[in-house]
Short mmCIF file of N, CA and C in Angstrom, two decimals:
data_model
loop_
_atom_site.label_atom_id
_atom_site.label_comp_id
_atom_site.label_asym_id
_atom_site.label_seq_id
_atom_site.Cartn_x
_atom_site.Cartn_y
_atom_site.Cartn_z
N MET A 99 -5.34 15.46 -5.78
CA MET A 99 -4.37 14.65 -6.47
C MET A 99 -4.26 15.18 -7.89
N PHE A 100 -3.04 15.35 -8.33
CA PHE A 100 -2.81 15.87 -9.67
C PHE A 100 -2.64 14.72 -10.67
N TYR A 101 -3.07 14.97 -11.90
CA TYR A 101 -2.83 14.01 -12.97
C TYR A 101 -2.41 14.76 -14.22
N LYS A 102 -1.74 14.02 -15.11
CA LYS A 102 -1.35 14.61 -16.39
C LYS A 102 -1.62 13.61 -17.50
N LYS A 103 -1.54 14.07 -18.74
CA LYS A 103 -1.77 13.21 -19.90
C LYS A 103 -0.56 12.32 -20.11
N SER A 104 -0.83 11.05 -20.44
CA SER A 104 0.24 10.09 -20.67
C SER A 104 -0.12 9.23 -21.88
N ARG A 105 0.86 8.95 -22.72
CA ARG A 105 0.62 8.17 -23.93
C ARG A 105 1.22 6.77 -23.77
N ALA A 106 0.44 5.75 -24.14
CA ALA A 106 0.91 4.37 -24.04
C ALA A 106 0.42 3.58 -25.25
N LYS A 107 1.22 2.59 -25.63
CA LYS A 107 0.85 1.76 -26.78
C LYS A 107 -0.07 0.64 -26.30
N VAL A 108 -1.26 0.55 -26.93
CA VAL A 108 -2.24 -0.47 -26.59
C VAL A 108 -2.69 -1.13 -27.88
N GLY A 109 -2.45 -2.43 -28.00
CA GLY A 109 -2.87 -3.16 -29.20
C GLY A 109 -2.25 -2.61 -30.47
N GLY A 110 -1.01 -2.15 -30.39
CA GLY A 110 -0.31 -1.63 -31.56
C GLY A 110 -0.59 -0.17 -31.87
N LYS A 111 -1.50 0.46 -31.13
CA LYS A 111 -1.82 1.87 -31.35
C LYS A 111 -1.56 2.67 -30.08
N TYR A 112 -1.16 3.92 -30.28
CA TYR A 112 -0.96 4.79 -29.12
C TYR A 112 -2.29 5.37 -28.66
N LYS A 113 -2.51 5.33 -27.36
CA LYS A 113 -3.71 5.89 -26.74
C LYS A 113 -3.29 6.81 -25.60
N TRP A 114 -4.19 7.71 -25.25
CA TRP A 114 -3.92 8.67 -24.17
C TRP A 114 -4.69 8.31 -22.91
N PHE A 115 -4.02 8.44 -21.77
CA PHE A 115 -4.62 8.12 -20.47
C PHE A 115 -4.21 9.16 -19.44
N PRO A 116 -5.01 9.34 -18.39
CA PRO A 116 -4.56 10.17 -17.28
C PRO A 116 -3.57 9.36 -16.43
N ARG A 117 -2.53 10.02 -15.91
CA ARG A 117 -1.55 9.37 -15.05
C ARG A 117 -1.32 10.22 -13.81
N ALA A 118 -1.28 9.59 -12.65
CA ALA A 118 -1.09 10.30 -11.39
C ALA A 118 0.29 10.96 -11.35
N CYS A 119 0.34 12.17 -10.84
CA CYS A 119 1.60 12.89 -10.64
C CYS A 119 1.95 12.83 -9.16
N VAL A 120 3.16 12.43 -8.86
CA VAL A 120 3.61 12.34 -7.48
C VAL A 120 4.65 13.43 -7.24
N ASN A 121 4.48 14.15 -6.15
CA ASN A 121 5.41 15.21 -5.77
C ASN A 121 6.80 14.63 -5.58
N LYS A 122 7.83 15.36 -5.96
CA LYS A 122 9.21 14.87 -5.82
C LYS A 122 9.63 14.76 -4.36
N HIS A 123 8.99 15.51 -3.46
CA HIS A 123 9.32 15.42 -2.04
C HIS A 123 8.54 14.26 -1.43
N THR A 124 9.26 13.26 -0.95
CA THR A 124 8.63 12.14 -0.26
C THR A 124 8.45 12.52 1.20
N VAL A 125 7.26 12.34 1.72
CA VAL A 125 6.99 12.60 3.13
C VAL A 125 7.64 11.48 3.92
N ASN A 126 8.53 11.83 4.85
CA ASN A 126 9.26 10.81 5.60
C ASN A 126 8.68 10.63 7.00
N THR A 127 9.32 9.76 7.78
CA THR A 127 8.84 9.44 9.12
C THR A 127 8.80 10.67 10.01
N GLN A 128 9.80 11.52 9.90
CA GLN A 128 9.82 12.75 10.71
C GLN A 128 8.66 13.67 10.34
N ASP A 129 8.40 13.82 9.05
CA ASP A 129 7.27 14.64 8.59
C ASP A 129 5.95 14.10 9.14
N LEU A 130 5.78 12.77 9.06
CA LEU A 130 4.56 12.16 9.58
C LEU A 130 4.44 12.38 11.09
N GLY A 131 5.55 12.20 11.80
CA GLY A 131 5.54 12.39 13.25
C GLY A 131 5.11 13.79 13.64
N GLU A 132 5.64 14.79 12.95
CA GLU A 132 5.28 16.18 13.25
C GLU A 132 3.82 16.46 12.93
N ALA A 133 3.35 15.95 11.79
CA ALA A 133 1.95 16.17 11.39
C ALA A 133 0.98 15.48 12.35
N ILE A 134 1.30 14.26 12.75
CA ILE A 134 0.43 13.53 13.69
C ILE A 134 0.43 14.20 15.05
N SER A 135 1.59 14.66 15.51
CA SER A 135 1.66 15.28 16.85
C SER A 135 0.85 16.57 16.92
N ARG A 136 0.69 17.25 15.80
CA ARG A 136 -0.13 18.47 15.78
C ARG A 136 -1.61 18.16 15.94
N ARG A 137 -2.01 16.91 15.70
CA ARG A 137 -3.41 16.50 15.79
C ARG A 137 -3.76 15.83 17.11
N CYS A 138 -2.76 15.61 17.97
CA CYS A 138 -3.03 14.93 19.24
C CYS A 138 -2.06 15.43 20.31
N THR A 139 -2.02 14.77 21.45
CA THR A 139 -1.19 15.23 22.57
C THR A 139 0.16 14.52 22.64
N VAL A 140 0.51 13.74 21.64
CA VAL A 140 1.76 12.99 21.64
C VAL A 140 2.85 13.84 20.97
N THR A 141 4.07 13.75 21.49
CA THR A 141 5.18 14.53 20.94
C THR A 141 5.63 13.92 19.61
N PRO A 142 6.27 14.73 18.75
CA PRO A 142 6.80 14.18 17.50
C PRO A 142 7.78 13.02 17.74
N ALA A 143 8.60 13.13 18.79
CA ALA A 143 9.57 12.06 19.08
C ALA A 143 8.87 10.75 19.44
N ASP A 144 7.78 10.84 20.20
CA ASP A 144 7.03 9.63 20.56
C ASP A 144 6.37 9.00 19.34
N VAL A 145 5.78 9.82 18.49
CA VAL A 145 5.15 9.32 17.27
C VAL A 145 6.21 8.66 16.40
N HIS A 146 7.36 9.32 16.26
CA HIS A 146 8.46 8.81 15.45
C HIS A 146 8.90 7.44 15.97
N ALA A 147 9.03 7.30 17.29
CA ALA A 147 9.45 6.02 17.89
C ALA A 147 8.44 4.91 17.60
N VAL A 148 7.16 5.23 17.68
CA VAL A 148 6.13 4.23 17.41
C VAL A 148 6.16 3.82 15.93
N ILE A 149 6.25 4.79 15.04
CA ILE A 149 6.28 4.48 13.61
C ILE A 149 7.51 3.64 13.27
N ARG A 150 8.66 3.97 13.88
CA ARG A 150 9.90 3.22 13.62
C ARG A 150 9.81 1.77 14.09
N SER A 151 9.04 1.52 15.15
CA SER A 151 8.93 0.14 15.66
C SER A 151 7.84 -0.65 14.94
N LEU A 152 6.96 0.01 14.23
CA LEU A 152 5.83 -0.65 13.58
C LEU A 152 6.25 -1.75 12.60
N PRO A 153 7.21 -1.53 11.68
CA PRO A 153 7.57 -2.60 10.74
C PRO A 153 8.07 -3.88 11.44
N GLU A 154 8.86 -3.72 12.48
CA GLU A 154 9.39 -4.88 13.20
C GLU A 154 8.27 -5.67 13.87
N VAL A 155 7.35 -4.96 14.50
CA VAL A 155 6.23 -5.62 15.19
C VAL A 155 5.29 -6.27 14.18
N MET A 156 4.99 -5.58 13.09
CA MET A 156 4.12 -6.15 12.06
C MET A 156 4.75 -7.40 11.47
N SER A 157 6.05 -7.34 11.19
CA SER A 157 6.78 -8.48 10.63
C SER A 157 6.69 -9.69 11.55
N PHE A 158 6.85 -9.46 12.86
CA PHE A 158 6.76 -10.56 13.83
C PHE A 158 5.41 -11.28 13.71
N PHE A 159 4.33 -10.53 13.69
CA PHE A 159 3.01 -11.14 13.61
C PHE A 159 2.77 -11.81 12.26
N MET A 160 3.19 -11.16 11.18
CA MET A 160 2.97 -11.72 9.85
C MET A 160 3.81 -12.98 9.63
N GLU A 161 5.03 -13.01 10.19
CA GLU A 161 5.87 -14.22 10.09
C GLU A 161 5.22 -15.41 10.79
N ASN A 162 4.36 -15.14 11.74
CA ASN A 162 3.66 -16.19 12.47
C ASN A 162 2.27 -16.48 11.89
N GLY A 163 2.05 -16.04 10.65
CA GLY A 163 0.83 -16.39 9.93
C GLY A 163 -0.36 -15.47 10.13
N ASN A 164 -0.16 -14.35 10.84
CA ASN A 164 -1.26 -13.43 11.06
C ASN A 164 -1.29 -12.34 10.00
N SER A 165 -2.49 -11.84 9.71
CA SER A 165 -2.57 -10.59 8.96
C SER A 165 -2.61 -9.48 10.01
N VAL A 166 -2.23 -8.28 9.62
CA VAL A 166 -2.23 -7.13 10.54
C VAL A 166 -3.18 -6.09 9.98
N HIS A 167 -4.17 -5.70 10.79
CA HIS A 167 -5.14 -4.69 10.36
C HIS A 167 -4.93 -3.42 11.17
N LEU A 168 -4.75 -2.29 10.47
CA LEU A 168 -4.64 -0.98 11.11
C LEU A 168 -5.94 -0.23 10.82
N ASP A 169 -6.70 0.06 11.86
CA ASP A 169 -7.99 0.74 11.70
C ASP A 169 -7.84 2.01 10.88
N GLY A 170 -8.70 2.17 9.91
CA GLY A 170 -8.70 3.35 9.07
C GLY A 170 -7.69 3.30 7.93
N LEU A 171 -6.83 2.29 7.93
CA LEU A 171 -5.80 2.18 6.89
C LEU A 171 -6.03 0.93 6.04
N GLY A 172 -5.95 -0.24 6.66
CA GLY A 172 -6.16 -1.47 5.92
C GLY A 172 -5.41 -2.63 6.53
N SER A 173 -5.31 -3.72 5.75
CA SER A 173 -4.69 -4.95 6.23
C SER A 173 -3.44 -5.28 5.43
N PHE A 174 -2.47 -5.87 6.13
CA PHE A 174 -1.21 -6.30 5.55
C PHE A 174 -1.04 -7.79 5.83
N TYR A 175 -0.49 -8.52 4.85
CA TYR A 175 -0.14 -9.92 5.08
C TYR A 175 0.92 -10.32 4.07
N TYR A 176 1.64 -11.41 4.39
CA TYR A 176 2.66 -11.92 3.48
C TYR A 176 2.01 -12.78 2.39
N LYS A 177 2.56 -12.68 1.20
CA LYS A 177 2.09 -13.43 0.05
C LYS A 177 3.32 -14.03 -0.63
N LEU A 178 3.22 -15.27 -1.09
CA LEU A 178 4.34 -15.92 -1.76
C LEU A 178 4.23 -15.74 -3.27
N SER A 179 5.36 -15.42 -3.88
CA SER A 179 5.46 -15.35 -5.34
C SER A 179 6.27 -16.57 -5.76
N CYS A 180 5.67 -17.43 -6.59
CA CYS A 180 6.31 -18.70 -6.93
C CYS A 180 6.83 -18.69 -8.36
N ALA A 181 7.95 -19.40 -8.55
CA ALA A 181 8.56 -19.53 -9.87
C ALA A 181 8.02 -20.79 -10.55
N GLY A 182 8.04 -20.80 -11.86
CA GLY A 182 7.64 -21.99 -12.61
C GLY A 182 6.14 -22.11 -12.79
N ASN A 183 5.74 -23.28 -13.26
CA ASN A 183 4.34 -23.53 -13.58
C ASN A 183 3.65 -24.46 -12.58
N GLY A 184 4.21 -24.61 -11.42
CA GLY A 184 3.62 -25.50 -10.43
C GLY A 184 4.13 -26.92 -10.59
N VAL A 185 3.68 -27.80 -9.71
CA VAL A 185 4.08 -29.21 -9.74
C VAL A 185 2.82 -30.07 -9.83
N ASP A 186 3.02 -31.34 -10.16
CA ASP A 186 1.89 -32.22 -10.41
C ASP A 186 1.25 -32.81 -9.16
N THR A 187 2.02 -32.97 -8.09
CA THR A 187 1.48 -33.61 -6.89
C THR A 187 1.76 -32.77 -5.65
N PRO A 188 0.93 -32.91 -4.61
CA PRO A 188 1.17 -32.16 -3.36
C PRO A 188 2.51 -32.49 -2.72
N GLU A 189 2.99 -33.72 -2.93
CA GLU A 189 4.27 -34.14 -2.34
C GLU A 189 5.45 -33.38 -2.94
N GLU A 190 5.30 -32.87 -4.14
CA GLU A 190 6.39 -32.15 -4.81
C GLU A 190 6.49 -30.68 -4.39
N VAL A 191 5.49 -30.17 -3.70
CA VAL A 191 5.50 -28.77 -3.28
C VAL A 191 6.64 -28.55 -2.29
N SER A 192 7.47 -27.52 -2.55
CA SER A 192 8.61 -27.26 -1.66
C SER A 192 8.92 -25.77 -1.63
N ARG A 193 9.75 -25.39 -0.66
CA ARG A 193 10.14 -23.99 -0.52
C ARG A 193 10.99 -23.50 -1.69
N GLU A 194 11.60 -24.42 -2.44
CA GLU A 194 12.41 -24.03 -3.59
C GLU A 194 11.57 -23.38 -4.69
N GLN A 195 10.27 -23.60 -4.66
CA GLN A 195 9.37 -22.98 -5.64
C GLN A 195 9.13 -21.50 -5.34
N VAL A 196 9.41 -21.08 -4.12
CA VAL A 196 9.15 -19.70 -3.71
C VAL A 196 10.24 -18.79 -4.27
N LYS A 197 9.81 -17.83 -5.09
CA LYS A 197 10.73 -16.87 -5.68
C LYS A 197 10.93 -15.67 -4.76
N ALA A 198 9.85 -15.24 -4.10
CA ALA A 198 9.92 -14.07 -3.22
C ALA A 198 8.76 -14.07 -2.24
N VAL A 199 8.99 -13.43 -1.10
CA VAL A 199 7.92 -13.19 -0.13
C VAL A 199 7.57 -11.71 -0.26
N ARG A 200 6.33 -11.42 -0.51
CA ARG A 200 5.89 -10.04 -0.72
C ARG A 200 4.87 -9.63 0.33
N VAL A 201 4.77 -8.34 0.55
CA VAL A 201 3.75 -7.82 1.47
C VAL A 201 2.56 -7.39 0.63
N GLN A 202 1.40 -7.93 0.95
CA GLN A 202 0.16 -7.56 0.28
C GLN A 202 -0.57 -6.56 1.17
N PHE A 203 -1.05 -5.49 0.59
CA PHE A 203 -1.81 -4.48 1.33
C PHE A 203 -3.20 -4.37 0.73
N ILE A 204 -4.21 -4.41 1.57
CA ILE A 204 -5.60 -4.21 1.12
C ILE A 204 -6.16 -3.02 1.89
N PRO A 205 -6.45 -1.91 1.22
CA PRO A 205 -7.00 -0.74 1.91
C PRO A 205 -8.33 -1.07 2.59
N GLU A 206 -8.56 -0.43 3.72
CA GLU A 206 -9.82 -0.63 4.44
C GLU A 206 -10.97 -0.07 3.62
N ARG A 207 -12.11 -0.74 3.73
CA ARG A 207 -13.32 -0.27 3.04
C ARG A 207 -14.35 0.11 4.08
N ARG A 208 -15.09 1.16 3.78
CA ARG A 208 -16.18 1.60 4.66
C ARG A 208 -17.46 1.68 3.84
N LYS A 209 -18.56 1.36 4.49
CA LYS A 209 -19.85 1.48 3.80
C LYS A 209 -20.36 2.89 4.02
N LYS A 210 -20.58 3.58 2.91
CA LYS A 210 -21.03 4.97 2.97
C LYS A 210 -22.08 5.17 1.88
N CYS A 211 -23.23 5.68 2.25
CA CYS A 211 -24.33 5.93 1.31
C CYS A 211 -24.71 4.67 0.53
N GLY A 212 -24.68 3.52 1.21
CA GLY A 212 -25.10 2.28 0.58
C GLY A 212 -24.06 1.60 -0.28
N LYS A 213 -22.85 2.15 -0.38
CA LYS A 213 -21.80 1.50 -1.17
C LYS A 213 -20.48 1.52 -0.41
N TYR A 214 -19.57 0.64 -0.80
CA TYR A 214 -18.28 0.56 -0.13
C TYR A 214 -17.28 1.50 -0.79
N CYS A 215 -16.49 2.18 0.05
CA CYS A 215 -15.45 3.10 -0.41
C CYS A 215 -14.14 2.73 0.26
N ARG A 216 -13.04 2.87 -0.43
CA ARG A 216 -11.72 2.65 0.15
C ARG A 216 -11.40 3.82 1.07
N ALA A 217 -10.93 3.52 2.26
CA ALA A 217 -10.65 4.56 3.26
C ALA A 217 -9.60 5.55 2.77
N LEU A 218 -8.53 5.07 2.13
CA LEU A 218 -7.46 5.97 1.71
C LEU A 218 -7.83 6.83 0.53
N GLY A 219 -8.69 6.36 -0.33
CA GLY A 219 -9.04 7.12 -1.53
C GLY A 219 -10.25 8.02 -1.36
N GLU A 220 -10.86 7.98 -0.19
CA GLU A 220 -12.08 8.74 0.04
C GLU A 220 -11.79 10.24 0.01
N GLY A 221 -12.56 10.96 -0.77
CA GLY A 221 -12.42 12.41 -0.82
C GLY A 221 -11.31 12.91 -1.73
N VAL A 222 -10.67 12.03 -2.49
CA VAL A 222 -9.61 12.46 -3.40
C VAL A 222 -10.23 13.22 -4.55
N GLU A 223 -9.71 14.41 -4.81
CA GLU A 223 -10.19 15.24 -5.90
C GLU A 223 -9.12 15.27 -6.98
N LEU A 224 -9.51 14.98 -8.22
CA LEU A 224 -8.55 14.97 -9.33
C LEU A 224 -8.44 16.36 -9.94
N VAL A 225 -7.20 16.82 -10.11
CA VAL A 225 -6.92 18.14 -10.68
C VAL A 225 -5.95 17.95 -11.83
N LYS A 226 -6.33 18.45 -13.02
CA LYS A 226 -5.48 18.33 -14.21
C LYS A 226 -4.27 19.23 -14.06
N LEU A 227 -3.09 18.69 -14.35
CA LEU A 227 -1.84 19.43 -14.24
C LEU A 227 -1.36 19.80 -15.64
N GLY A 228 -1.34 21.07 -15.96
CA GLY A 228 -0.86 21.54 -17.25
C GLY A 228 -1.65 21.02 -18.43
N ASP A 229 -1.09 21.21 -19.64
CA ASP A 229 -1.74 20.71 -20.87
C ASP A 229 -0.88 19.76 -21.61
#
């Protein structure tokens, strides 16, 4: 993973921090399908079809109050973002308070060498990009 120097104002003063650099090419569903098919016996078209159906199936389960866990990746569930400062009584709670429904993702953790590591971040090596 590449990083570069980034300047931000903190407490009225500018400070320097490392910032992740993301490649301009976004890996799409077709790219994932081809890469996955090279690692197993499934065709790129089959992988693509499964990936394309995943959001609809996950949404169905999450709409019914379930979280969805994908082994080696993590868990997804719906979270409500509410407007205002809340209400005084339970009777006043209503759907009008909901500003947005968001998807929360929690990366899977594995115990390795006596400590927990996030599955997606495991083995990431930081490389400085330019000066």
